[in-house]
Amino acid sequence: MRHMPPPAEELALLDHELARLDARRLQLLNRRAWLVGVLGAAAAPSPFPAPAARPQAPALPYAPSAPAHGTQNVLLVLGGLLLTIAAIAFTLFSWGEMGIAGRSAVLAAVTAGALVAPALLLARKLPSTAEAVAALALVLTVLDAVALHAVAAPGTDGLVFSAVASAVLAAVWALYGLLLGRLRVPLPGAVVAGQLPLVLTAWAAGSSATGFGWALLVTAAADVAVVSWGRGIAVRVTAAVGAGVTGLFALLIGLGLSVSAGGPLAAAGPGALLLAGAGVALAGAWRAPKEWAVTAGAVAGLASVAAVGGVLRTGLPWNWSVVVYLLCGIALSPVVRLRVPQPVGRGVLGASAAVTAGALVWASPVVAAVLLGPVSGLADVWSGAPEGFRGALGPSMPWSASAASPVVLAVVAGVLAALRLGWARRTLVAPPQGWRVAAEAGATVLGWSAVPALLAVADVPYAVAVGVELLLVGGLLVLAVRRGSGAVPLTALACALVGAVSVGLLALAAEPATYAVFGGLLVLFAGAAARSQAVVVRSVLAVGSVLCAIVVATAAGASLGWSAPGSAPVVLVVPAVTVLLGARLREAAVALSLEAAGAFGALVAVGLAVTDAPFLALVLALCGVLAAGSAVRPERRPAAGYLAAVLFVAAMWVRLGASGVTAPEAYTLPVSVAAFAVGWLRGRTDPAVSSWVAYGPALSTTMVPSLVVAWTDTGWPRPLLLGAAALVVTLVGARLRLQAPLVLGGSVLALVGLHELAPHVVQVLDALPRWAPPALAGLLLLAVGATYEQRLRDARRVRESLGRMR
């Protein structure tokens, strides 16, 4: 049986167990505090031992103290800085108060002590203090050099002495850093000092710009060697920065001298400097990380292009120099076949692409002038054909300085085509699909743009330029309609459309050219649309053919000597043809695009006739006939039916206004009665038909013109009769739940009432004080805001009621 102690004994046992648990918890908290202190302390081990783990005896809380690493560094830096300032002040201002022996002894003793102290501090395991003292020692060596020049060799050339001193200091600091390998300051300091000797020597010797370039380049080569084989990340980073700065300045000097050289011999020296810089960049890229290797490879490629191109381009004008540099840049592309690290190869290819892109940017203004220059001729349509092609482009381009632009475009297009052909035949490693698509599209665009650029640079006759551009559009359309999908057909289609716009604008200079070009474009677009297998391409080409037909029809009216309103019915022939063709086409997308283009032609006709009301009424009526013809087709019936009704009503209104009719009801009422009868019969045969279709045209034919006249009528009979009729129509619409009579009748009734009340409202407003209208408006807004939700519910109910009507 289990022994159960008495309550008093059990209570004592529980108290003892709880005390033991509290002691254990305090011990664990103590251990945790010590571990946190170790992790946050400096690198030096704590002088205090860890508390022993005693499972039974309770321990007091203990947290080891250690100086924070950041505070220690701040104190050491401040101390070293103060000592450095003191040393500089002593050297500059207190030097003359002591003799030569005393001054030498003081500086020698202080410098020697500063150089020896870091070794002792490292032995005592105080690395941070040793770093601070070592930095002070380096500064003291510089001051020793300054003092030595001022006392021992005052007559020596300052540049020569500085060059020698910087070389000696670099060697001393490097040796000091190698001896005390745990110090991180001396070796980077030696690298910084090593940037000066050669540059100062070239300066002291009065070297030319080429000499300065070589001094900088040799310094950069030494930095690259340190980056490749140096010890420590700080040394390598410092050397990399030095190599970048000195190497960049050396290459810039070489580039400036190469570009400004007047002959091959003058360009040979800078070219050698640039080639050497390319070699240094490649040497650094060979063992560099990936990103730096790509950058160094690109620098090497650009330097090589500048070196070789600078020699080959001498004796040529600048525009042809671009071609030379372009060929040199393209010559870098075979680097992919060499056994070079992949990042380096990518960098060199990037340099080739950069040179190519720069050449294309230089040639792009010529293409822009050829394509956009004919826009300036819109102000002088049919003013006469110029003699040369440039005469139609305006004086916006210095053509003599752009003679090489077509060559640049053709060369780049040929390179892209050759690359694509090599990828297709597997003679070259195929890149991702996006690069292949870009190469195909780029070759197509550049090959096409090179032709008009060549025509403009050669200043061919106007007729030749128009003919060649028209043939070029035809060739592009042949590419666009070939079977299969790809970058070439779509790019060719885009180029064909741009070229068609350009040659169309160019043809507006002469009447025969307008008919020839737009007629040819009409045939080309229509034929290409008939042969194409792609729905998108067919739709675009169909739209293009319709637009060309609109231009031809407009030009025909102008050639016949008709005014713009008189030419409008001729333009409507094009929409009529599109309506007939749209009904026969099988593809819905193509038919819709064709008819949309025809609708644009109808808008053009309306725009031409807008200045003559009788012609405008005729054009609107003809457009209504075309819309009614489209409404015969079931898929066009809803939209075309409404449009036809609107056009017929608008034509009637315009005709009445043009005829000076002051009582339009005599003309509109018979039409409204007939239209109402037709709508009533339609409602009887199709109860689901909308009231807008059945009764909307009949009501609007009479009520809207009467409303317009009533607003300008000073008498009372017409507003009274119109208001009464509108009231009847509104009540009938509400009783029969017809939406069109309710909305039209209510709108006309409200407008008539507003017309009648307007004079009285004006009188009341004149009688009110100035502050009354804003106050009333504010009260109205407050009332609406207070009942906003109720108004929303009322509006929803009204909308739902109207929606339930037919």
GROMACS .gro file of C-alpha atoms in nm, residues 157-160 163 199-207 212:
model
   15
  157ASP     CA    1   6.199   6.902  -5.735
  158GLY     CA    2   5.879   6.849  -5.537
  159LEU     CA    3   5.718   6.624  -5.800
  160VAL     CA    4   6.026   6.401  -5.828
  163ALA     CA    5   5.710   6.025  -5.677
  199VAL     CA    6   5.160   5.944  -6.246
  200LEU     CA    7   5.380   6.183  -6.051
  201THR     CA    8   5.685   6.069  -6.248
  202ALA     CA    9   5.507   6.139  -6.579
  203TRP     CA   10   5.404   6.478  -6.446
  204ALA     CA   11   5.757   6.561  -6.334
  205ALA     CA   12   5.901   6.452  -6.669
  206GLY     CA   13   5.654   6.673  -6.860
  207SER     CA   14   5.512   6.377  -7.050
  212PHE     CA   15   5.009   6.010  -6.883
   0.00000   0.00000   0.00000
